[in-house]
């Protein structure tokens, strides 16, 4: 798209001319239409029962589904912050910047819409697939500033598929000083399940066209392999490598009290913080207002709450407002049911120079059984204008 001129309030010309591209505010309505979801919470049980009958429309194998191209799932969505003051209020921070947690919500909804665009059968009035977020592989920031009064554009499409999983990439840009400039690139991995969200379902195969798409598809294959390798390298499954063991032992020796040489007597090095003292927690009561199209808590809402808690912890730790550098490895392990008590715990887990990494762990608390079940794990990397204090683990676990 060629941008020739600009207009007031950072409004892109294509928006000013009434282009019919989808608006962010309409994405979730479009998703409800695709799956036949009810907009009324009181009707959700009936809507779920109606979706269960769609199971007969599922493909018996991937070979039974038509091949799709990357351009078949191409979606462009606009967020008109430059022209809609009421919408701007929803995204505005006290510091006159954009609430990144809101952007995370929009990215999650858009990733789902992209996948439905890939799998949509025009002969069916409703899709039998339940497409949900499995993980956010990464979000790389291209610039630190997101202007609250300039239009934003999201573009994305499917880049790789497995049997029931789909990788979707989204590019976000903002119109400023007469042209769109890159803000971030996001990679989502979604999974398709049956209408009742009980078992995996097949998705349309993807055929790359041309060298550029072949390269994109191959990157998707490599991303899958990397994720498998990382999952098998967890400390919960295998022992740390030699370099990791030496690093942990070095941290331990640097905190020993030389006068007592006791495991229990530890000394905090100068300009450092014990990891156990770098925590911040929160709790959310999960109301129906935050439900997704399948009547569970919206994944974007969980990301927004986790990000805001992680940002607050980083801000408190560093003593000033941090800039987001990257989002990595957001895992959606279990769905969060409506009515749940959601506990969020953020932890500064690594520092290096001006950079800080915050891990946010969420779990559902059952008040009757007192059991805690992990639902999500989030990782955020922030930067500061100056070096931050080193965070030091006091135990093997933290």
GROMACS .gro file of C-alpha atoms in nm:
model
  398
    1UNK     CA    1   0.000   0.000   0.000
    2UNK     CA    2   0.143   0.338  -0.098
    3UNK     CA    3   0.092   0.622   0.148
    4UNK     CA    4   0.107   0.957  -0.029
    5UNK     CA    5  -0.002   1.206   0.235
    6UNK     CA    6  -0.085   1.232   0.601
    7UNK     CA    7  -0.370   1.390   0.790
    8UNK     CA    8  -0.440   1.522   1.137
    9UNK     CA    9  -0.408   1.305   1.449
   10UNK     CA   10  -0.186   1.052   1.271
   11UNK     CA   11  -0.474   0.923   1.060
   12UNK     CA   12  -0.358   0.708   0.770
   13UNK     CA   13  -0.500   0.808   0.429
   14UNK     CA   14  -0.657   0.468   0.365
   15UNK     CA   15  -0.854   0.507   0.689
   16UNK     CA   16  -0.956   0.862   0.602
   17UNK     CA   17  -1.096   0.748   0.269
   18UNK     CA   18  -1.326   0.495   0.436
   19UNK     CA   19  -1.140   0.182   0.330
   20UNK     CA   20  -1.346  -0.126   0.419
   21UNK     CA   21  -1.064  -0.309   0.603
   22UNK     CA   22  -1.172  -0.478   0.924
   23UNK     CA   23  -1.145  -0.278   1.247
   24UNK     CA   24  -1.005  -0.427   1.566
   25UNK     CA   25  -1.335  -0.359   1.742
   26UNK     CA   26  -1.510  -0.593   1.495
   27UNK     CA   27  -1.269  -0.888   1.515
   28UNK     CA   28  -1.433  -1.063   1.809
   29UNK     CA   29  -1.778  -1.013   1.653
   30UNK     CA   30  -1.649  -1.176   1.335
   31UNK     CA   31  -1.518  -1.469   1.541
   32UNK     CA   32  -1.856  -1.512   1.710
   33UNK     CA   33  -2.020  -1.531   1.368
   34UNK     CA   34  -1.771  -1.793   1.247
   35UNK     CA   35  -1.830  -2.031   1.539
   36UNK     CA   36  -2.190  -1.936   1.619
   37UNK     CA   37  -2.112  -1.814   1.969
   38UNK     CA   38  -2.372  -1.638   2.177
   39UNK     CA   39  -2.324  -1.276   2.283
   40UNK     CA   40  -2.539  -1.339   2.592
   41UNK     CA   41  -2.380  -1.524   2.884
   42UNK     CA   42  -2.717  -1.672   2.986
   43UNK     CA   43  -2.741  -1.849   2.651
   44UNK     CA   44  -2.395  -2.005   2.665
   45UNK     CA   45  -2.510  -2.355   2.759
   46UNK     CA   46  -2.747  -2.369   2.462
   47UNK     CA   47  -2.475  -2.237   2.232
   48UNK     CA   48  -2.232  -2.504   2.353
   49UNK     CA   49  -2.492  -2.776   2.296
   50UNK     CA   50  -2.550  -2.652   1.942
   51UNK     CA   51  -2.176  -2.654   1.871
   52UNK     CA   52  -2.149  -3.016   1.986
   53UNK     CA   53  -2.367  -3.117   1.690
   54UNK     CA   54  -2.105  -2.982   1.448
   55UNK     CA   55  -1.870  -3.273   1.520
   56UNK     CA   56  -2.000  -3.461   1.216
   57UNK     CA   57  -1.854  -3.187   0.992
   58UNK     CA   58  -1.495  -3.255   1.101
   59UNK     CA   59  -1.258  -3.397   0.840
   60UNK     CA   60  -1.160  -3.765   0.892
   61UNK     CA   61  -0.803  -3.686   0.783
   62UNK     CA   62  -0.589  -3.394   0.671
   63UNK     CA   63  -0.583  -3.535   0.317
   64UNK     CA   64  -0.960  -3.485   0.299
   65UNK     CA   65  -0.918  -3.108   0.334
   66UNK     CA   66  -0.833  -2.869   0.048
   67UNK     CA   67  -0.483  -2.724   0.034
   68UNK     CA   68  -0.453  -2.358   0.126
   69UNK     CA   69  -0.208  -2.084   0.027
   70UNK     CA   70  -0.056  -1.830   0.261
   71UNK     CA   71  -0.249  -1.550   0.093
   72UNK     CA   72  -0.578  -1.731   0.170
   73UNK     CA   73  -0.535  -1.644   0.537
   74UNK     CA   74  -0.400  -1.292   0.488
   75UNK     CA   75  -0.583  -1.053   0.719
   76UNK     CA   76  -0.544  -0.678   0.762
   77UNK     CA   77  -0.697  -0.507   1.064
   78UNK     CA   78  -0.690  -0.140   1.165
   79UNK     CA   79  -0.687   0.024   1.505
   80UNK     CA   80  -0.788   0.390   1.443
   81UNK     CA   81  -0.633   0.557   1.746
   82UNK     CA   82  -0.577   0.871   1.541
   83UNK     CA   83  -0.944   0.926   1.459
   84UNK     CA   84  -1.146   0.771   1.742
   85UNK     CA   85  -1.103   0.957   2.075
   86UNK     CA   86  -1.331   0.719   2.267
   87UNK     CA   87  -1.128   0.419   2.149
   88UNK     CA   88  -0.806   0.603   2.234
   89UNK     CA   89  -0.918   0.627   2.598
   90UNK     CA   90  -0.925   0.247   2.621
   91UNK     CA   91  -0.561   0.223   2.509
   92UNK     CA   92  -0.415   0.529   2.682
   93UNK     CA   93  -0.177   0.511   2.978
   94UNK     CA   94  -0.120   0.778   3.243
   95UNK     CA   95   0.215   0.850   3.076
   96UNK     CA   96   0.046   0.926   2.741
   97UNK     CA   97   0.160   0.601   2.579
   98UNK     CA   98  -0.031   0.294   2.459
   99UNK     CA   99  -0.125   0.015   2.700
  100UNK     CA  100   0.068  -0.279   2.562
  101UNK     CA  101  -0.161  -0.521   2.745
  102UNK     CA  102  -0.443  -0.405   2.515
  103UNK     CA  103  -0.222  -0.473   2.213
  104UNK     CA  104  -0.165  -0.827   2.340
  105UNK     CA  105  -0.542  -0.878   2.353
  106UNK     CA  106  -0.577  -0.760   1.994
  107UNK     CA  107  -0.291  -0.981   1.874
  108UNK     CA  108  -0.448  -1.289   2.032
  109UNK     CA  109  -0.789  -1.226   1.873
  110UNK     CA  110  -0.628  -1.158   1.536
  111UNK     CA  111  -0.423  -1.480   1.550
  112UNK     CA  112  -0.745  -1.678   1.599
  113UNK     CA  113  -0.914  -1.497   1.309
  114UNK     CA  114  -0.616  -1.568   1.080
  115UNK     CA  115  -0.639  -1.940   1.158
  116UNK     CA  116  -1.013  -1.947   1.092
  117UNK     CA  117  -0.946  -1.772   0.760
  118UNK     CA  118  -0.711  -2.059   0.675
  119UNK     CA  119  -0.957  -2.334   0.773
  120UNK     CA  120  -1.288  -2.173   0.677
  121UNK     CA  121  -1.522  -2.379   0.459
  122UNK     CA  122  -1.758  -2.139   0.282
  123UNK     CA  123  -2.013  -2.418   0.243
  124UNK     CA  124  -2.053  -2.429   0.622
  125UNK     CA  125  -2.239  -2.154   0.805
  126UNK     CA  126  -2.037  -2.224   1.122
  127UNK     CA  127  -1.692  -2.370   1.169
  128UNK     CA  128  -1.681  -2.703   1.357
  129UNK     CA  129  -1.328  -2.623   1.477
  130UNK     CA  130  -1.240  -2.479   1.814
  131UNK     CA  131  -0.916  -2.290   1.754
  132UNK     CA  132  -0.734  -2.188   2.070
  133UNK     CA  133  -0.396  -2.038   2.156
  134UNK     CA  134  -0.130  -2.294   2.247
  135UNK     CA  135   0.158  -2.051   2.293
  136UNK     CA  136   0.302  -1.718   2.195
  137UNK     CA  137   0.641  -1.820   2.057
  138UNK     CA  138   0.784  -1.469   2.056
  139UNK     CA  139   0.705  -1.102   2.014
  140UNK     CA  140   0.998  -0.886   1.904
  141UNK     CA  141   0.970  -0.511   1.951
  142UNK     CA  142   1.101  -0.300   1.660
  143UNK     CA  143   1.059   0.034   1.839
  144UNK     CA  144   0.999   0.146   2.198
  145UNK     CA  145   0.741   0.414   2.131
  146UNK     CA  146   0.380   0.342   2.035
  147UNK     CA  147   0.199   0.672   1.981
  148UNK     CA  148  -0.148   0.694   2.140
  149UNK     CA  149  -0.288   0.926   1.869
  150UNK     CA  150  -0.172   0.753   1.549
  151UNK     CA  151  -0.345   0.476   1.355
  152UNK     CA  152  -0.215   0.121   1.388
  153UNK     CA  153  -0.228  -0.154   1.126
  154UNK     CA  154  -0.201  -0.528   1.186
  155UNK     CA  155  -0.129  -0.769   0.901
  156UNK     CA  156  -0.080  -1.142   0.934
  157UNK     CA  157  -0.122  -1.484   0.781
  158UNK     CA  158  -0.056  -1.853   0.843
  159UNK     CA  159   0.311  -1.943   0.794
  160UNK     CA  160   0.321  -2.313   0.885
  161UNK     CA  161   0.082  -2.596   0.972
  162UNK     CA  162   0.110  -2.942   1.126
  163UNK     CA  163  -0.172  -3.194   1.151
  164UNK     CA  164  -0.374  -2.992   1.403
  165UNK     CA  165  -0.145  -2.699   1.485
  166UNK     CA  166  -0.103  -2.368   1.303
  167UNK     CA  167   0.168  -2.104   1.321
  168UNK     CA  168   0.059  -1.749   1.245
  169UNK     CA  169   0.280  -1.443   1.217
  170UNK     CA  170   0.151  -1.090   1.272
  171UNK     CA  171   0.322  -0.764   1.181
  172UNK     CA  172   0.215  -0.444   1.356
  173UNK     CA  173   0.298  -0.101   1.215
  174UNK     CA  174   0.194   0.255   1.300
  175UNK     CA  175   0.129   0.555   1.079
  176UNK     CA  176   0.353   0.843   1.185
  177UNK     CA  177   0.526   1.127   0.999
  178UNK     CA  178   0.357   1.035   0.671
  179UNK     CA  179   0.432   0.663   0.657
  180UNK     CA  180   0.386   0.331   0.832
  181UNK     CA  181   0.683   0.206   1.036
  182UNK     CA  182   0.731  -0.135   1.199
  183UNK     CA  183   0.642  -0.166   1.568
  184UNK     CA  184   0.657  -0.540   1.637
  185UNK     CA  185   0.651  -0.889   1.491
  186UNK     CA  186   0.462  -1.167   1.670
  187UNK     CA  187   0.454  -1.544   1.625
  188UNK     CA  188   0.159  -1.742   1.760
  189UNK     CA  189   0.101  -2.117   1.765
  190UNK     CA  190  -0.263  -2.221   1.766
  191UNK     CA  191  -0.425  -2.564   1.790
  192UNK     CA  192  -0.750  -2.687   1.635
  193UNK     CA  193  -0.982  -2.904   1.839
  194UNK     CA  194  -1.330  -3.050   1.800
  195UNK     CA  195  -1.644  -2.840   1.865
  196UNK     CA  196  -1.643  -2.937   2.235
  197UNK     CA  197  -1.270  -2.867   2.272
  198UNK     CA  198  -1.200  -3.224   2.384
  199UNK     CA  199  -0.968  -3.366   2.117
  200UNK     CA  200  -0.745  -3.254   1.832
  201UNK     CA  201  -0.892  -3.188   1.488
  202UNK     CA  202  -0.728  -3.177   1.146
  203UNK     CA  203  -0.652  -2.848   0.970
  204UNK     CA  204  -0.602  -2.770   0.602
  205UNK     CA  205  -0.251  -2.834   0.468
  206UNK     CA  206  -0.048  -2.534   0.354
  207UNK     CA  207   0.135  -2.509   0.022
  208UNK     CA  208   0.408  -2.243  -0.002
  209UNK     CA  209   0.434  -2.062  -0.335
  210UNK     CA  210   0.774  -1.931  -0.444
  211UNK     CA  211   1.115  -1.914  -0.272
  212UNK     CA  212   1.011  -1.651  -0.016
  213UNK     CA  213   0.717  -1.856   0.111
  214UNK     CA  214   0.928  -2.173   0.107
  215UNK     CA  215   1.174  -1.995   0.337
  216UNK     CA  216   0.895  -1.880   0.569
  217UNK     CA  217   0.752  -2.232   0.585
  218UNK     CA  218   1.096  -2.378   0.659
  219UNK     CA  219   1.137  -2.130   0.944
  220UNK     CA  220   0.813  -2.268   1.083
  221UNK     CA  221   0.956  -2.621   1.070
  222UNK     CA  222   1.268  -2.502   1.251
  223UNK     CA  223   1.058  -2.323   1.513
  224UNK     CA  224   0.870  -2.645   1.582
  225UNK     CA  225   1.196  -2.840   1.623
  226UNK     CA  226   1.334  -2.573   1.856
  227UNK     CA  227   1.023  -2.589   2.073
  228UNK     CA  228   1.047  -2.968   2.096
  229UNK     CA  229   1.415  -2.946   2.190
  230UNK     CA  230   1.345  -2.687   2.459
  231UNK     CA  231   1.063  -2.893   2.609
  232UNK     CA  232   1.293  -3.195   2.645
  233UNK     CA  233   1.568  -2.980   2.801
  234UNK     CA  234   1.356  -2.869   3.099
  235UNK     CA  235   1.523  -2.891   3.441
  236UNK     CA  236   1.219  -3.088   3.551
  237UNK     CA  237   1.327  -3.363   3.310
  238UNK     CA  238   1.706  -3.350   3.271
  239UNK     CA  239   2.005  -3.233   3.477
  240UNK     CA  240   2.166  -2.899   3.395
  241UNK     CA  241   2.460  -2.894   3.155
  242UNK     CA  242   2.819  -2.850   3.277
  243UNK     CA  243   2.827  -2.477   3.202
  244UNK     CA  244   2.496  -2.429   3.384
  245UNK     CA  245   2.620  -2.626   3.686
  246UNK     CA  246   2.938  -2.415   3.701
  247UNK     CA  247   2.733  -2.094   3.682
  248UNK     CA  248   2.503  -2.202   3.967
  249UNK     CA  249   2.799  -2.308   4.180
  250UNK     CA  250   2.972  -1.975   4.115
  251UNK     CA  251   2.662  -1.786   4.228
  252UNK     CA  252   2.653  -2.000   4.542
  253UNK     CA  253   3.021  -1.936   4.627
  254UNK     CA  254   2.980  -1.561   4.578
  255UNK     CA  255   2.711  -1.553   4.847
  256UNK     CA  256   2.887  -1.763   5.113
  257UNK     CA  257   2.993  -1.599   5.439
  258UNK     CA  258   3.370  -1.652   5.447
  259UNK     CA  259   3.372  -1.625   5.827
  260UNK     CA  260   3.140  -1.918   5.887
  261UNK     CA  261   3.158  -2.115   5.558
  262UNK     CA  262   2.810  -2.249   5.628
  263UNK     CA  263   2.535  -2.337   5.383
  264UNK     CA  264   2.292  -2.145   5.603
  265UNK     CA  265   2.501  -1.831   5.637
  266UNK     CA  266   2.468  -1.632   5.315
  267UNK     CA  267   2.573  -1.277   5.229
  268UNK     CA  268   2.411  -1.069   4.959
  269UNK     CA  269   2.674  -0.923   4.724
  270UNK     CA  270   2.684  -0.541   4.684
  271UNK     CA  271   2.426  -0.380   4.454
  272UNK     CA  272   2.221  -0.701   4.441
  273UNK     CA  273   1.876  -0.827   4.538
  274UNK     CA  274   1.776  -1.173   4.656
  275UNK     CA  275   1.549  -1.331   4.398
  276UNK     CA  276   1.296  -1.417   4.669
  277UNK     CA  277   1.260  -1.042   4.738
  278UNK     CA  278   1.188  -0.955   4.373
  279UNK     CA  279   0.831  -1.082   4.358
  280UNK     CA  280   0.493  -0.919   4.304
  281UNK     CA  281   0.161  -1.101   4.318
  282UNK     CA  282  -0.200  -1.041   4.222
  283UNK     CA  283  -0.540  -1.210   4.207
  284UNK     CA  284  -0.822  -1.191   3.954
  285UNK     CA  285  -1.180  -1.312   3.986
  286UNK     CA  286  -1.268  -1.437   3.638
  287UNK     CA  287  -1.605  -1.287   3.541
  288UNK     CA  288  -1.816  -1.373   3.232
  289UNK     CA  289  -1.730  -1.035   3.076
  290UNK     CA  290  -1.378  -1.166   3.002
  291UNK     CA  291  -1.492  -1.486   2.829
  292UNK     CA  292  -1.384  -1.593   2.483
  293UNK     CA  293  -1.604  -1.732   2.204
  294UNK     CA  294  -1.591  -2.076   2.369
  295UNK     CA  295  -1.702  -1.946   2.710
  296UNK     CA  296  -1.369  -1.974   2.883
  297UNK     CA  297  -1.150  -1.685   2.990
  298UNK     CA  298  -1.006  -1.499   2.692
  299UNK     CA  299  -0.635  -1.570   2.643
  300UNK     CA  300  -0.569  -1.206   2.557
  301UNK     CA  301  -0.711  -1.100   2.894
  302UNK     CA  302  -0.471  -1.339   3.069
  303UNK     CA  303  -0.180  -1.196   2.869
  304UNK     CA  304  -0.280  -0.840   2.951
  305UNK     CA  305  -0.304  -0.908   3.324
  306UNK     CA  306   0.026  -1.099   3.327
  307UNK     CA  307   0.203  -0.826   3.131
  308UNK     CA  308   0.076  -0.548   3.355
  309UNK     CA  309   0.186  -0.734   3.669
  310UNK     CA  310   0.525  -0.813   3.513
  311UNK     CA  311   0.569  -0.452   3.403
  312UNK     CA  312   0.481  -0.325   3.753
  313UNK     CA  313   0.734  -0.562   3.909
  314UNK     CA  314   1.004  -0.452   3.664
  315UNK     CA  315   0.919  -0.085   3.727
  316UNK     CA  316   0.947  -0.132   4.104
  317UNK     CA  317   1.269  -0.331   4.073
  318UNK     CA  318   1.441  -0.088   3.835
  319UNK     CA  319   1.312   0.229   3.998
  320UNK     CA  320   1.170   0.378   3.676
  321UNK     CA  321   0.947   0.296   3.380
  322UNK     CA  322   1.093   0.009   3.174
  323UNK     CA  323   1.070  -0.045   2.799
  324UNK     CA  324   0.949  -0.379   2.668
  325UNK     CA  325   1.209  -0.554   2.452
  326UNK     CA  326   1.054  -0.894   2.387
  327UNK     CA  327   0.786  -1.142   2.489
  328UNK     CA  328   0.892  -1.507   2.485
  329UNK     CA  329   0.744  -1.848   2.555
  330UNK     CA  330   0.392  -1.772   2.674
  331UNK     CA  331   0.254  -2.117   2.744
  332UNK     CA  332  -0.119  -2.191   2.765
  333UNK     CA  333  -0.121  -2.518   2.958
  334UNK     CA  334  -0.484  -2.530   3.071
  335UNK     CA  335  -0.794  -2.322   3.000
  336UNK     CA  336  -0.922  -2.092   3.272
  337UNK     CA  337  -1.289  -2.144   3.351
  338UNK     CA  338  -1.529  -1.860   3.420
  339UNK     CA  339  -1.566  -1.803   3.794
  340UNK     CA  340  -1.209  -1.913   3.870
  341UNK     CA  341  -0.985  -1.748   4.125
  342UNK     CA  342  -0.671  -1.673   3.926
  343UNK     CA  343  -0.348  -1.619   4.117
  344UNK     CA  344  -0.067  -1.434   3.935
  345UNK     CA  345   0.290  -1.434   4.061
  346UNK     CA  346   0.567  -1.234   3.894
  347UNK     CA  347   0.935  -1.293   3.960
  348UNK     CA  348   1.246  -1.110   3.843
  349UNK     CA  349   1.449  -1.411   3.736
  350UNK     CA  350   1.747  -1.266   3.548
  351UNK     CA  351   1.934  -0.938   3.505
  352UNK     CA  352   2.222  -0.836   3.282
  353UNK     CA  353   2.336  -0.477   3.252
  354UNK     CA  354   2.033  -0.269   3.154
  355UNK     CA  355   1.812  -0.570   3.090
  356UNK     CA  356   1.575  -0.758   3.317
  357UNK     CA  357   1.366  -1.069   3.260
  358UNK     CA  358   1.040  -1.123   3.446
  359UNK     CA  359   0.858  -1.454   3.468
  360UNK     CA  360   0.486  -1.452   3.547
  361UNK     CA  361   0.320  -1.772   3.662
  362UNK     CA  362  -0.059  -1.805   3.678
  363UNK     CA  363  -0.259  -2.073   3.853
  364UNK     CA  364  -0.620  -2.142   3.935
  365UNK     CA  365  -0.711  -2.190   4.300
  366UNK     CA  366  -0.998  -2.423   4.385
  367UNK     CA  367  -1.144  -2.287   4.712
  368UNK     CA  368  -1.312  -2.620   4.793
  369UNK     CA  369  -1.018  -2.855   4.746
  370UNK     CA  370  -0.744  -2.593   4.810
  371UNK     CA  371  -0.563  -2.725   4.504
  372UNK     CA  372  -0.353  -2.505   4.275
  373UNK     CA  373  -0.332  -2.585   3.902
  374UNK     CA  374  -0.089  -2.403   3.672
  375UNK     CA  375  -0.257  -2.251   3.367
  376UNK     CA  376   0.000  -2.021   3.207
  377UNK     CA  377   0.365  -1.918   3.216
  378UNK     CA  378   0.481  -1.585   3.068
  379UNK     CA  379   0.828  -1.439   3.004
  380UNK     CA  380   0.890  -1.066   2.947
  381UNK     CA  381   1.220  -0.888   2.882
  382UNK     CA  382   1.250  -0.518   2.970
  383UNK     CA  383   1.526  -0.259   2.937
  384UNK     CA  384   1.616   0.047   3.146
  385UNK     CA  385   1.815   0.365   3.077
  386UNK     CA  386   2.081   0.252   3.325
  387UNK     CA  387   2.222  -0.075   3.463
  388UNK     CA  388   2.001  -0.247   3.720
  389UNK     CA  389   2.093  -0.433   4.037
  390UNK     CA  390   2.182  -0.799   3.992
  391UNK     CA  391   1.921  -1.051   4.104
  392UNK     CA  392   2.071  -1.341   4.300
  393UNK     CA  393   1.903  -1.677   4.372
  394UNK     CA  394   1.925  -1.790   4.733
  395UNK     CA  395   1.824  -2.151   4.671
  396UNK     CA  396   1.853  -2.400   4.384
  397UNK     CA  397   1.490  -2.337   4.287
  398UNK     CA  398   1.510  -1.957   4.315
   0.00000   0.00000   0.00000
